[in-house]
């Protein structure tokens, strides 16, 4: 099963805690992670992390946290109806489940650049994401409450002062169309980017 995952996304990297940190990158590129609030090579981090770079996300066609769960061993995203007419999701890692829909009583939380995201995590896209880190194991010391089983941290890409952009278009059967784009560039040179 894990061989199939590595074949599908060759640059997916993970570090395991068994006998030191080990890295399994097929591409040979060193991945820098910030799971412990410092920039470190994935192979040097003594905790279990799955890191998906922006290239991994794009090459595999991943669009949401549900897709990330398909490429992360031990991560499960379970959906539920939180309010009348609203669909939400809760992440679980390694089967550690607390049977509650209360966002303050979950075992895994989602963060964007280390800032807690309360509900609606399935709507976070990957348009300007540099990397997604799934950190397994207790993370309360680094990320605070509701991270007993782990944390999912989206790292946004650093903006550029150079003008550039990206556009993605999807057309499918039954009149399904999706367009997303990203435009970046400096305003007043380097002063605002």
Coordinates of N, CA, C and O in Angstrom, one line a residue:
X1 N 0.8 -1.2 0.0 CA 0.0 0.0 0.0 C 0.9 1.3 0.0 O 0.6 2.2 -0.7
X2 N 1.9 1.3 0.9 CA 2.8 2.5 0.9 C 3.6 2.6 -0.4 O 4.0 3.7 -0.8
X3 N 3.9 1.5 -1.0 CA 4.6 1.5 -2.3 C 3.8 2.2 -3.3 O 4.3 2.9 -4.1
X4 N 2.5 1.9 -3.3 CA 1.6 2.5 -4.3 C 1.6 4.0 -4.1 O 1.6 4.8 -5.0
X5 N 1.6 4.5 -2.8 CA 1.5 5.9 -2.6 C 2.8 6.6 -3.1 O 2.8 7.6 -3.7
X6 N 4.0 6.0 -2.8 CA 5.2 6.5 -3.3 C 5.3 6.5 -4.8 O 5.9 7.4 -5.4
X7 N 4.7 5.6 -5.4 CA 4.7 5.5 -6.9 C 3.9 6.6 -7.5 O 4.1 7.2 -8.5
X8 N 2.8 6.9 -6.8 CA 1.8 7.9 -7.3 C 2.4 9.3 -7.1 O 2.2 10.2 -8.0
X9 N 3.1 9.6 -6.0 CA 3.7 10.9 -5.8 C 5.1 10.7 -5.4 O 5.5 10.5 -4.2
X10 N 6.0 10.7 -6.4 CA 7.4 10.4 -6.1 C 8.1 11.3 -5.2 O 9.1 10.9 -4.5
X11 N 7.7 12.6 -5.0 CA 8.5 13.5 -4.2 C 7.9 13.7 -2.8 O 8.3 14.5 -2.1
X12 N 6.9 12.9 -2.4 CA 6.4 12.9 -1.1 C 7.5 12.5 -0.1 O 8.1 11.5 -0.4
X13 N 7.7 13.2 0.9 CA 8.7 12.9 1.9 C 8.1 12.7 3.2 O 7.2 13.3 3.6
X14 N 8.7 11.7 4.0 CA 8.3 11.6 5.3 C 9.4 11.2 6.2 O 10.4 10.5 5.7
X15 N 9.4 11.6 7.4 CA 10.5 11.2 8.4 C 9.8 10.4 9.5 O 8.7 10.7 9.9
X16 N 10.4 9.3 9.8 CA 9.9 8.4 10.9 C 10.8 8.5 12.1 O 12.0 8.7 12.0
X17 N 10.2 8.2 13.3 CA 11.0 8.3 14.5 C 11.8 7.0 14.8 O 12.4 6.9 15.8
X18 N 11.6 6.0 14.0 CA 12.3 4.7 14.3 C 13.8 4.8 14.1 O 14.2 5.0 12.9
X19 N 14.6 4.6 15.1 CA 16.0 4.7 15.0 C 16.5 5.9 14.3 O 17.3 5.8 13.4
X20 N 16.1 7.1 14.8 CA 16.5 8.3 14.2 C 15.6 8.7 13.0 O 14.8 8.0 12.6
X21 N 15.8 9.9 12.6 CA 15.0 10.4 11.5 C 15.5 9.8 10.2 O 16.7 9.8 9.9
X22 N 14.5 9.3 9.4 CA 14.9 8.8 8.0 C 14.1 9.6 7.0 O 12.9 9.9 7.3
X23 N 14.6 9.8 5.9 CA 13.9 10.5 4.8 C 13.7 9.6 3.6 O 14.7 8.9 3.3
X24 N 12.6 9.6 3.0 CA 12.4 8.8 1.8 C 11.9 9.7 0.7 O 10.8 9.6 0.2
X25 N 12.8 10.5 0.2 CA 12.5 11.3 -1.0 C 13.1 10.6 -2.2 O 14.2 10.2 -2.3
X26 N 12.2 10.4 -3.2 CA 12.6 9.8 -4.4 C 13.3 10.8 -5.3 O 14.1 10.4 -6.2
X27 N 13.0 12.1 -5.2 CA 13.6 13.1 -6.1 C 15.0 13.5 -5.7 O 15.7 14.1 -6.5
X28 N 15.4 13.3 -4.5 CA 16.7 13.6 -4.0 C 16.8 15.1 -3.5 O 17.8 15.5 -3.0
X29 N 15.8 15.9 -3.7 CA 15.8 17.2 -3.2 C 15.6 17.3 -1.7 O 14.7 16.5 -1.2
X30 N 16.3 18.1 -1.0 CA 16.1 18.3 0.4 C 14.9 19.1 0.7 O 14.8 20.2 0.2
X31 N 14.1 18.7 1.6 CA 12.9 19.4 1.9 C 13.1 20.0 3.3 O 13.5 19.4 4.2
X32 N 12.8 21.4 3.4 CA 13.0 22.1 4.6 C 11.6 22.2 5.2 O 10.6 22.6 4.6
X33 N 11.4 21.8 6.5 CA 10.2 21.9 7.2 C 10.3 22.8 8.4 O 11.4 23.1 8.9
X34 N 9.2 23.3 8.9 CA 9.1 24.2 10.1 C 8.2 23.6 11.2 O 7.7 24.4 11.9
X35 N 8.1 22.3 11.3 CA 7.2 21.7 12.2 C 7.6 22.1 13.7 O 6.7 22.1 14.5
X36 N 8.9 22.3 14.0 CA 9.3 22.6 15.3 C 9.6 24.1 15.4 O 10.4 24.5 16.3
X37 N 9.0 24.9 14.6 CA 9.1 26.4 14.6 C 10.5 26.9 14.2 O 10.8 28.1 14.3
X38 N 11.3 26.0 13.6 CA 12.6 26.4 13.1 C 12.7 25.7 11.7 O 12.2 24.6 11.5
X39 N 13.5 26.3 10.8 CA 13.7 25.7 9.5 C 14.7 24.6 9.7 O 15.8 24.8 10.1
X40 N 14.3 23.3 9.4 CA 15.2 22.2 9.5 C 15.0 21.3 8.3 O 13.9 21.2 7.7
X41 N 16.0 20.5 8.0 CA 15.9 19.5 6.9 C 15.0 18.4 7.4 O 15.1 18.0 8.6
X42 N 14.1 17.9 6.6 CA 13.2 16.9 7.0 C 13.9 15.7 7.5 O 13.4 15.1 8.5
X43 N 15.0 15.3 7.0 CA 15.7 14.2 7.5 C 16.3 14.4 8.9 O 16.7 13.4 9.5
X44 N 16.4 15.6 9.4 CA 17.0 15.9 10.7 C 16.0 16.0 11.8 O 16.3 16.1 13.0
X45 N 14.7 16.0 11.4 CA 13.6 16.2 12.4 C 13.3 14.8 13.1 O 13.0 13.8 12.4
X46 N 13.3 14.7 14.4 CA 13.1 13.5 15.1 C 11.6 13.1 15.4 O 11.3 12.4 16.3
X47 N 10.7 13.6 14.6 CA 9.3 13.3 14.7 C 8.8 12.9 13.3 O 9.4 13.1 12.3
X48 N 7.7 12.2 13.3 CA 7.1 11.7 12.1 C 6.3 12.8 11.4 O 5.4 13.4 11.9
X49 N 6.8 13.1 10.2 CA 6.2 14.2 9.4 C 6.0 13.7 7.9 O 6.9 13.1 7.4
X50 N 4.9 14.1 7.3 CA 4.7 13.9 5.9 C 4.7 15.3 5.3 O 3.8 16.1 5.7
X51 N 5.6 15.6 4.4 CA 5.6 17.0 3.8 C 5.3 16.9 2.3 O 6.0 16.1 1.6
X52 N 4.4 17.6 1.9 CA 4.0 17.7 0.5 C 4.4 19.1 0.0 O 3.8 20.1 0.4
X53 N 5.3 19.2 -1.0 CA 5.7 20.5 -1.6 C 4.6 20.9 -2.6 O 3.7 20.2 -3.0
X54 N 4.7 22.2 -3.0 CA 3.8 22.7 -4.0 C 3.8 21.9 -5.3 O 2.8 21.7 -5.9
X55 N 5.0 21.4 -5.6 CA 5.2 20.6 -6.8 C 4.4 19.3 -6.7 O 3.8 18.8 -7.6
X56 N 4.6 18.7 -5.5 CA 3.9 17.4 -5.2 C 2.4 17.6 -5.3 O 1.7 16.8 -5.9
X57 N 1.9 18.7 -4.7 CA 0.4 19.0 -4.7 C -0.1 19.1 -6.2 O -1.1 18.6 -6.6
X58 N 0.7 19.9 -7.0 CA 0.3 20.2 -8.4 C 0.4 18.9 -9.2 O -0.5 18.6 -10.0
X59 N 1.5 18.2 -9.1 CA 1.7 17.0 -9.9 C 0.7 15.9 -9.7 O 0.3 15.2 -10.6
X60 N 0.2 15.8 -8.4 CA -0.7 14.8 -8.0 C -2.2 15.2 -8.2 O -3.1 14.5 -8.1
X61 N -2.4 16.5 -8.5 CA -3.7 17.1 -8.7 C -4.5 17.2 -7.4 O -5.7 17.1 -7.4
X62 N -3.8 17.4 -6.3 CA -4.5 17.5 -5.0 C -5.1 18.9 -4.9 O -4.5 19.9 -5.2
X63 N -6.3 18.9 -4.3 CA -7.1 20.2 -4.3 C -7.6 20.5 -2.9 O -8.0 21.7 -2.6
X64 N -7.5 19.6 -1.9 CA -8.0 19.9 -0.6 C -7.3 19.0 0.4 O -6.6 18.1 0.1
X65 N -7.7 19.2 1.7 CA -7.1 18.4 2.8 C -7.6 17.0 2.7 O -6.8 16.1 3.1
X66 N -8.7 16.7 2.1 CA -9.2 15.4 1.9 C -8.2 14.6 0.9 O -7.9 13.5 1.1
X67 N -7.7 15.3 -0.1 CA -6.8 14.7 -1.0 C -5.4 14.5 -0.3 O -4.8 13.5 -0.6
X68 N -5.0 15.4 0.6 CA -3.8 15.2 1.3 C -3.9 13.9 2.2 O -2.9 13.2 2.3
X69 N -5.0 13.7 2.7 CA -5.2 12.5 3.5 C -5.0 11.2 2.7 O -4.5 10.2 3.3
X70 N -5.3 11.2 1.5 CA -5.1 10.1 0.6 C -3.6 9.7 0.4 O -3.2 8.6 0.1
X71 N -2.7 10.7 0.6 CA -1.3 10.6 0.4 C -0.5 10.6 1.7 O 0.7 10.6 1.7
X72 N -1.2 10.6 2.9 CA -0.6 10.6 4.2 C -1.0 9.4 5.0 O -2.1 9.3 5.4
X73 N -0.1 8.5 5.2 CA -0.4 7.3 6.1 C -0.9 7.8 7.5 O -0.2 8.6 8.1
X74 N -2.0 7.3 7.9 CA -2.5 7.5 9.2 C -3.4 8.7 9.3 O -4.0 8.9 10.4
X75 N -3.5 9.6 8.3 CA -4.4 10.7 8.3 C -5.7 10.4 7.7 O -5.8 9.9 6.6
X76 N -6.8 10.7 8.5 CA -8.2 10.4 8.0 C -9.0 11.7 8.2 O -8.9 12.4 9.2
X77 N -9.7 12.1 7.2 CA -10.6 13.3 7.2 C -12.0 12.8 7.2 O -12.5 12.1 6.3
X78 N -12.8 13.1 8.3 CA -14.1 12.6 8.4 C -15.1 13.8 8.3 O -14.9 14.8 9.1
X79 N -16.1 13.7 7.5 CA -17.0 14.8 7.3 C -18.2 14.6 8.2 O -18.6 13.5 8.6
X80 N -18.9 15.7 8.5 CA -20.1 15.7 9.3 C -20.9 17.0 9.1 O -20.3 18.0 8.6
X81 N -22.2 17.0 9.4 CA -23.0 18.2 9.3 C -22.9 19.0 10.6 O -23.4 18.5 11.6
X82 N -22.3 20.2 10.6 CA -22.1 20.9 11.8 C -23.3 21.8 12.2 O -23.6 22.0 13.3
X83 N -23.8 22.5 11.2 CA -25.0 23.3 11.4 C -26.0 23.0 10.3 O -25.6 22.4 9.3
X84 N -27.2 23.4 10.4 CA -28.1 23.1 9.3 C -27.6 23.7 8.0 O -27.4 24.9 7.9
X85 N -27.4 22.8 7.0 CA -26.9 23.2 5.7 C -25.5 23.4 5.6 O -25.0 23.9 4.5
X86 N -24.7 23.1 6.6 CA -23.2 23.3 6.5 C -22.5 22.0 6.7 O -22.8 21.3 7.7
X87 N -21.6 21.7 5.9 CA -20.8 20.5 5.9 C -19.4 20.8 6.4 O -18.8 21.7 5.8
X88 N -18.9 20.1 7.4 CA -17.6 20.4 7.9 C -16.8 19.1 7.9 O -17.3 18.1 7.7
X89 N -15.5 19.2 8.3 CA -14.7 18.0 8.4 C -13.7 18.1 9.6 O -13.4 19.2 10.0
X90 N -13.4 16.9 10.1 CA -12.5 16.8 11.2 C -11.3 15.8 10.9 O -11.6 14.7 10.4
X91 N -10.1 16.3 11.1 CA -9.0 15.3 10.8 C -8.7 14.5 12.0 O -8.8 14.9 13.2
X92 N -8.3 13.2 11.7 CA -7.8 12.3 12.8 C -6.5 11.7 12.3 O -6.3 11.5 11.1
X93 N -5.6 11.5 13.2 CA -4.3 10.8 12.9 C -4.1 9.6 13.8 O -4.4 9.6 15.0
X94 N -3.7 8.5 13.1 CA -3.4 7.2 13.7 C -4.5 6.7 14.6 O -4.3 6.1 15.6
X95 N -5.8 7.0 14.2 CA -6.9 6.4 14.9 C -7.3 7.0 16.2 O -8.2 6.5 16.9
X96 N -6.6 8.1 16.6 CA -6.9 8.8 17.9 C -8.1 9.7 17.6 O -8.0 10.7 16.9
X97 N -9.3 9.3 18.2 CA -10.5 9.9 17.9 C -11.2 10.3 19.2 O -11.2 9.5 20.1
X98 N -11.7 11.5 19.2 CA -12.5 12.0 20.3 C -13.9 12.3 19.7 O -14.0 13.1 18.8
X99 N -14.9 11.6 20.2 CA -16.2 11.6 19.5 C -16.9 12.9 19.9 O -17.8 13.0 20.8
X100 N -16.6 14.0 19.2 CA -17.2 15.3 19.4 C -17.1 16.1 18.2 O -16.1 16.1 17.5
X101 N -18.1 16.9 17.8 CA -18.0 17.8 16.7 C -17.6 19.2 17.2 O -17.5 20.1 16.4
X102 N -17.3 19.4 18.5 CA -16.8 20.6 19.0 C -15.4 20.9 18.5 O -14.5 20.0 18.8
X103 N -15.1 22.0 17.9 CA -13.8 22.3 17.3 C -12.7 22.4 18.4 O -11.5 22.1 18.2
X104 N -13.1 22.7 19.7 CA -12.1 22.8 20.8 C -11.9 21.4 21.4 O -11.0 21.3 22.3
X105 N -12.5 20.4 20.9 CA -12.3 19.0 21.5 C -11.9 18.0 20.5 O -12.2 16.9 20.5
X106 N -11.1 18.5 19.5 CA -10.6 17.5 18.5 C -9.2 17.2 18.8 O -8.5 17.9 19.6
X107 N -8.7 16.1 18.2 CA -7.3 15.6 18.5 C -6.3 16.1 17.5 O -5.1 16.0 17.8
X108 N -6.7 16.6 16.4 CA -5.8 17.1 15.3 C -6.4 18.5 14.9 O -7.6 18.6 14.7
X109 N -5.6 19.5 14.8 CA -6.0 20.8 14.3 C -5.3 21.2 13.1 O -4.2 20.7 12.8
X110 N -5.9 22.1 12.3 CA -5.3 22.6 11.1 C -4.8 24.0 11.3 O -5.5 24.8 11.9
X111 N -3.7 24.3 10.7 CA -3.1 25.6 10.9 C -2.6 26.2 9.5 O -2.3 25.4 8.6
X112 N -2.6 27.5 9.4 CA -2.0 28.1 8.2 C -0.9 29.0 8.8 O -1.1 29.9 9.5
X113 N 0.3 28.7 8.4 CA 1.5 29.4 8.9 C 1.5 29.4 10.4 O 1.9 30.4 11.1
X114 N 1.1 28.3 11.1 CA 1.1 28.2 12.5 C -0.1 28.9 13.2 O -0.2 28.8 14.4
X115 N -1.0 29.5 12.5 CA -2.2 30.1 13.0 C -3.4 29.1 12.9 O -3.7 28.6 11.8
X116 N -4.1 28.9 14.0 CA -5.2 28.0 14.1 C -6.3 28.3 13.1 O -6.7 29.5 13.0
X117 N -6.9 27.3 12.4 CA -8.0 27.5 11.5 C -9.2 26.8 12.2 O -9.2 25.6 12.4
X118 N -10.2 27.5 12.5 CA -11.4 27.0 13.2 C -12.5 26.7 12.2 O -13.1 27.5 11.6
X119 N -12.7 25.4 11.9 CA -13.7 24.9 11.0 C -13.4 25.3 9.6 O -12.6 26.2 9.3
X120 N -14.1 24.7 8.7 CA -14.0 25.0 7.3 C -12.7 24.7 6.6 O -12.3 25.2 5.6
X121 N -11.9 23.8 7.2 CA -10.6 23.4 6.7 C -10.6 22.8 5.4 O -9.7 22.8 4.6
X122 N -11.8 22.2 5.0 CA -11.9 21.5 3.7 C -11.9 22.5 2.6 O -11.7 22.2 1.4
X123 N -12.1 23.8 2.9 CA -12.2 24.8 1.8 C -10.8 25.5 1.6 O -10.7 26.3 0.7
X124 N -9.8 25.1 2.4 CA -8.5 25.7 2.1 C -7.9 25.1 0.8 O -7.8 23.9 0.7
X125 N -7.6 25.9 -0.1 CA -7.0 25.5 -1.4 C -5.5 25.5 -1.3 O -4.9 25.9 -0.4
X126 N -4.9 25.2 -2.5 CA -3.4 25.1 -2.6 C -2.9 26.1 -3.6 O -1.8 25.9 -4.1
X127 N -3.6 27.2 -3.8 CA -3.2 28.1 -4.9 C -1.8 28.8 -4.6 O -1.0 28.9 -5.4
X128 N -1.6 29.2 -3.3 CA -0.4 29.9 -3.0 C 0.3 29.2 -1.8 O 0.9 29.8 -0.9
X129 N 0.3 27.9 -1.8 CA 0.9 27.1 -0.7 C 2.3 26.6 -1.2 O 2.4 26.1 -2.3
X130 N 3.2 26.8 -0.3 CA 4.6 26.3 -0.6 C 4.7 24.8 -0.2 O 5.4 24.0 -0.8
X131 N 4.0 24.5 1.0 CA 4.2 23.1 1.5 C 3.1 22.8 2.5 O 2.5 23.8 3.1
X132 N 2.7 21.6 2.6 CA 1.7 21.1 3.6 C 2.5 20.1 4.5 O 3.1 19.2 3.9
X133 N 2.5 20.4 5.8 CA 3.2 19.5 6.7 C 2.2 18.8 7.6 O 1.3 19.4 8.2
X134 N 2.2 17.4 7.6 CA 1.3 16.7 8.5 C 2.2 16.1 9.6 O 3.1 15.3 9.3
X135 N 2.1 16.6 10.8 CA 3.0 16.3 11.9 C 2.2 15.3 12.8 O 1.2 15.6 13.3
X136 N 2.8 14.1 13.0 CA 2.1 13.1 13.8 C 2.7 13.0 15.2 O 3.9 13.1 15.4
X137 N 1.8 12.8 16.1 CA 2.2 12.7 17.5 C 1.8 14.0 18.2 O 1.4 15.0 17.6
X138 N 1.8 14.0 19.6 CA 1.4 15.2 20.4 C 2.2 16.4 20.0 O 3.4 16.4 19.9
X139 N 1.4 17.5 19.7 CA 2.1 18.7 19.3 C 1.6 19.9 20.1 O 1.7 21.1 19.7
X140 N 1.1 19.7 21.3 CA 0.6 20.7 22.2 C 1.7 21.8 22.6 O 1.4 22.9 22.7
X141 N 2.9 21.3 22.7 CA 4.0 22.3 23.1 C 4.2 23.3 21.9 O 4.6 24.4 22.2
X142 N 4.1 22.8 20.7 CA 4.4 23.7 19.5 C 3.1 24.5 19.1 O 3.2 25.6 18.7
X143 N 2.0 23.8 19.0 CA 0.8 24.4 18.4 C -0.3 24.7 19.4 O -1.3 25.2 19.0
X144 N -0.2 24.2 20.6 CA -1.3 24.5 21.6 C -2.3 23.4 21.7 O -2.1 22.3 21.2
X145 N -3.5 23.7 22.2 CA -4.5 22.8 22.4 C -5.1 22.1 21.2 O -4.8 22.6 20.1
X146 N -5.8 21.1 21.3 CA -6.4 20.3 20.3 C -5.5 19.7 19.2 O -5.7 19.6 18.1
X147 N -4.3 19.4 19.7 CA -3.3 18.8 18.8 C -2.7 17.5 19.5 O -1.5 17.2 19.3
X148 N -3.5 16.8 20.3 CA -3.0 15.6 21.0 C -2.5 14.6 20.1 O -1.5 13.9 20.4
X149 N -3.1 14.4 18.9 CA -2.6 13.3 18.0 C -1.8 13.9 16.8 O -1.1 13.2 16.1
X150 N -1.8 15.2 16.6 CA -1.0 15.8 15.6 C -1.5 17.1 15.1 O -2.5 17.7 15.6
X151 N -0.9 17.6 14.0 CA -1.3 18.9 13.4 C -1.1 18.9 11.9 O -0.2 18.1 11.4
X152 N -1.9 19.6 11.2 CA -1.7 19.8 9.8 C -1.4 21.3 9.6 O -2.2 22.1 10.0
X153 N -0.2 21.6 9.0 CA 0.2 23.0 8.9 C 0.4 23.3 7.4 O 1.2 22.7 6.8
X154 N -0.4 24.3 6.9 CA -0.2 24.8 5.6 C 0.9 26.0 5.6 O 0.7 26.9 6.4
X155 N 1.9 25.9 4.8 CA 2.9 26.9 4.8 C 2.7 27.7 3.5 O 2.8 27.1 2.4
X156 N 2.4 29.0 3.6 CA 2.1 29.8 2.4 C 3.4 30.2 1.7 O 4.4 30.3 2.4
X157 N 3.3 30.4 0.4 CA 4.5 30.8 -0.4 C 4.9 32.2 -0.1 O 4.0 33.1 0.2
X158 N 6.2 32.5 -0.1 CA 6.7 33.9 0.1 C 6.3 34.7 -1.1 O 6.6 34.3 -2.3
X159 N 5.7 35.9 -1.0 CA 5.4 36.7 -2.1 C 6.6 37.2 -2.8 O 7.6 37.4 -2.2
X160 N 6.5 37.5 -4.1 CA 7.6 37.9 -4.9 C 7.4 39.4 -5.3 O 6.3 39.8 -5.5
X161 N 8.5 40.2 -5.4 CA 8.4 41.5 -5.9 C 8.3 41.6 -7.4 O 7.9 42.6 -8.0
X162 N 8.6 40.5 -8.0 CA 8.5 40.4 -9.5 C 7.1 40.0 -9.9 O 6.4 39.3 -9.2
X163 N 6.7 40.7 -11.0 CA 5.3 40.4 -11.5 C 5.2 39.0 -12.1 O 6.1 38.6 -12.8
X164 N 4.2 38.3 -11.7 CA 4.0 36.9 -12.2 C 2.6 36.4 -11.8 O 1.8 37.1 -11.1
X165 N 2.3 35.3 -12.2 CA 1.0 34.7 -11.9 C 0.9 33.3 -12.4 O 1.8 32.7 -13.0
X166 N -0.3 32.7 -12.1 CA -0.5 31.3 -12.4 C -2.1 31.2 -12.6 O -2.8 31.8 -11.8
X167 N -2.5 30.4 -13.6 CA -3.9 30.2 -13.8 C -4.2 28.7 -14.0 O -3.3 28.0 -14.6
X168 N -5.3 28.3 -13.4 CA -5.6 26.9 -13.6 C -7.1 26.8 -14.0 O -7.9 27.4 -13.5
X169 N -7.3 26.0 -15.1 CA -8.7 25.9 -15.6 C -9.0 24.4 -15.7 O -8.2 23.6 -16.1
X170 N -10.2 24.1 -15.2 CA -10.7 22.7 -15.3 C -12.1 22.7 -16.0 O -12.9 23.5 -15.6
X171 N -12.2 21.9 -17.0 CA -13.5 21.7 -17.6 C -13.8 20.2 -17.6 O -13.0 19.4 -17.9
X172 N -15.0 19.8 -17.3 CA -15.4 18.4 -17.2 C -16.8 18.3 -17.7 O -17.5 19.2 -18.2
X173 N -17.3 17.0 -17.7 CA -18.6 16.7 -18.2 C -19.7 17.3 -17.3 O -19.4 17.8 -16.1
X174 N -20.9 17.4 -17.7 CA -22.1 17.9 -17.0 C -21.9 19.3 -16.5 O -22.2 19.7 -15.4
X175 N -21.3 20.1 -17.4 CA -21.2 21.6 -17.2 C -20.4 21.9 -15.9 O -20.7 22.9 -15.2
X176 N -19.4 21.2 -15.7 CA -18.5 21.5 -14.5 C -17.3 22.3 -15.0 O -16.6 21.8 -15.9
X177 N -17.1 23.5 -14.4 CA -16.0 24.3 -14.8 C -15.4 24.9 -13.5 O -16.2 25.3 -12.6
X178 N -14.1 25.0 -13.5 CA -13.5 25.7 -12.4 C -12.3 26.4 -12.9 O -11.5 26.0 -13.6
X179 N -12.2 27.7 -12.4 CA -11.0 28.5 -12.8 C -10.5 29.1 -11.5 O -11.2 29.6 -10.7
X180 N -9.2 29.0 -11.3 CA -8.5 29.7 -10.2 C -7.2 30.3 -10.7 O -6.7 29.9 -11.7
X181 N -6.8 31.4 -10.0 CA -5.6 32.1 -10.5 C -4.9 32.8 -9.3 O -5.5 32.9 -8.2
X182 N -3.7 33.1 -9.6 CA -2.9 33.8 -8.6 C -2.1 34.9 -9.4 O -1.5 34.6 -10.4
X183 N -2.1 36.1 -8.9 CA -1.3 37.2 -9.4 C -0.5 37.8 -8.3 O -1.0 38.1 -7.2
X184 N 0.8 38.0 -8.6 CA 1.6 38.6 -7.6 C 2.6 39.6 -8.2 O 2.9 39.5 -9.4
X185 N 3.1 40.5 -7.4 CA 4.0 41.5 -7.8 C 4.1 42.6 -6.8 O 3.3 42.7 -5.9
X186 N 5.2 43.3 -6.8 CA 5.5 44.3 -5.9 C 4.7 45.6 -6.2 O 4.4 45.9 -7.3
X187 N 4.2 46.2 -5.1 CA 3.6 47.5 -5.3 C 4.6 48.5 -4.7 O 5.1 48.4 -3.6
X188 N 4.9 49.5 -5.5 CA 6.0 50.5 -5.1 C 7.3 49.8 -4.9 O 8.0 50.0 -3.9
X189 N 7.7 48.9 -5.8 CA 9.0 48.2 -5.7 C 9.0 47.2 -4.6 O 8.1 46.5 -4.4
X190 N 10.1 47.3 -3.8 CA 10.3 46.3 -2.7 C 9.5 46.8 -1.5 O 9.5 46.0 -0.5
X191 N 9.0 48.0 -1.5 CA 8.4 48.6 -0.2 C 7.2 47.7 0.2 O 7.0 47.4 1.3
X192 N 6.4 47.3 -0.8 CA 5.2 46.5 -0.5 C 5.2 45.3 -1.5 O 5.2 45.5 -2.7
X193 N 5.3 44.1 -0.9 CA 5.2 43.0 -1.8 C 4.3 41.9 -1.2 O 4.0 42.0 -0.1

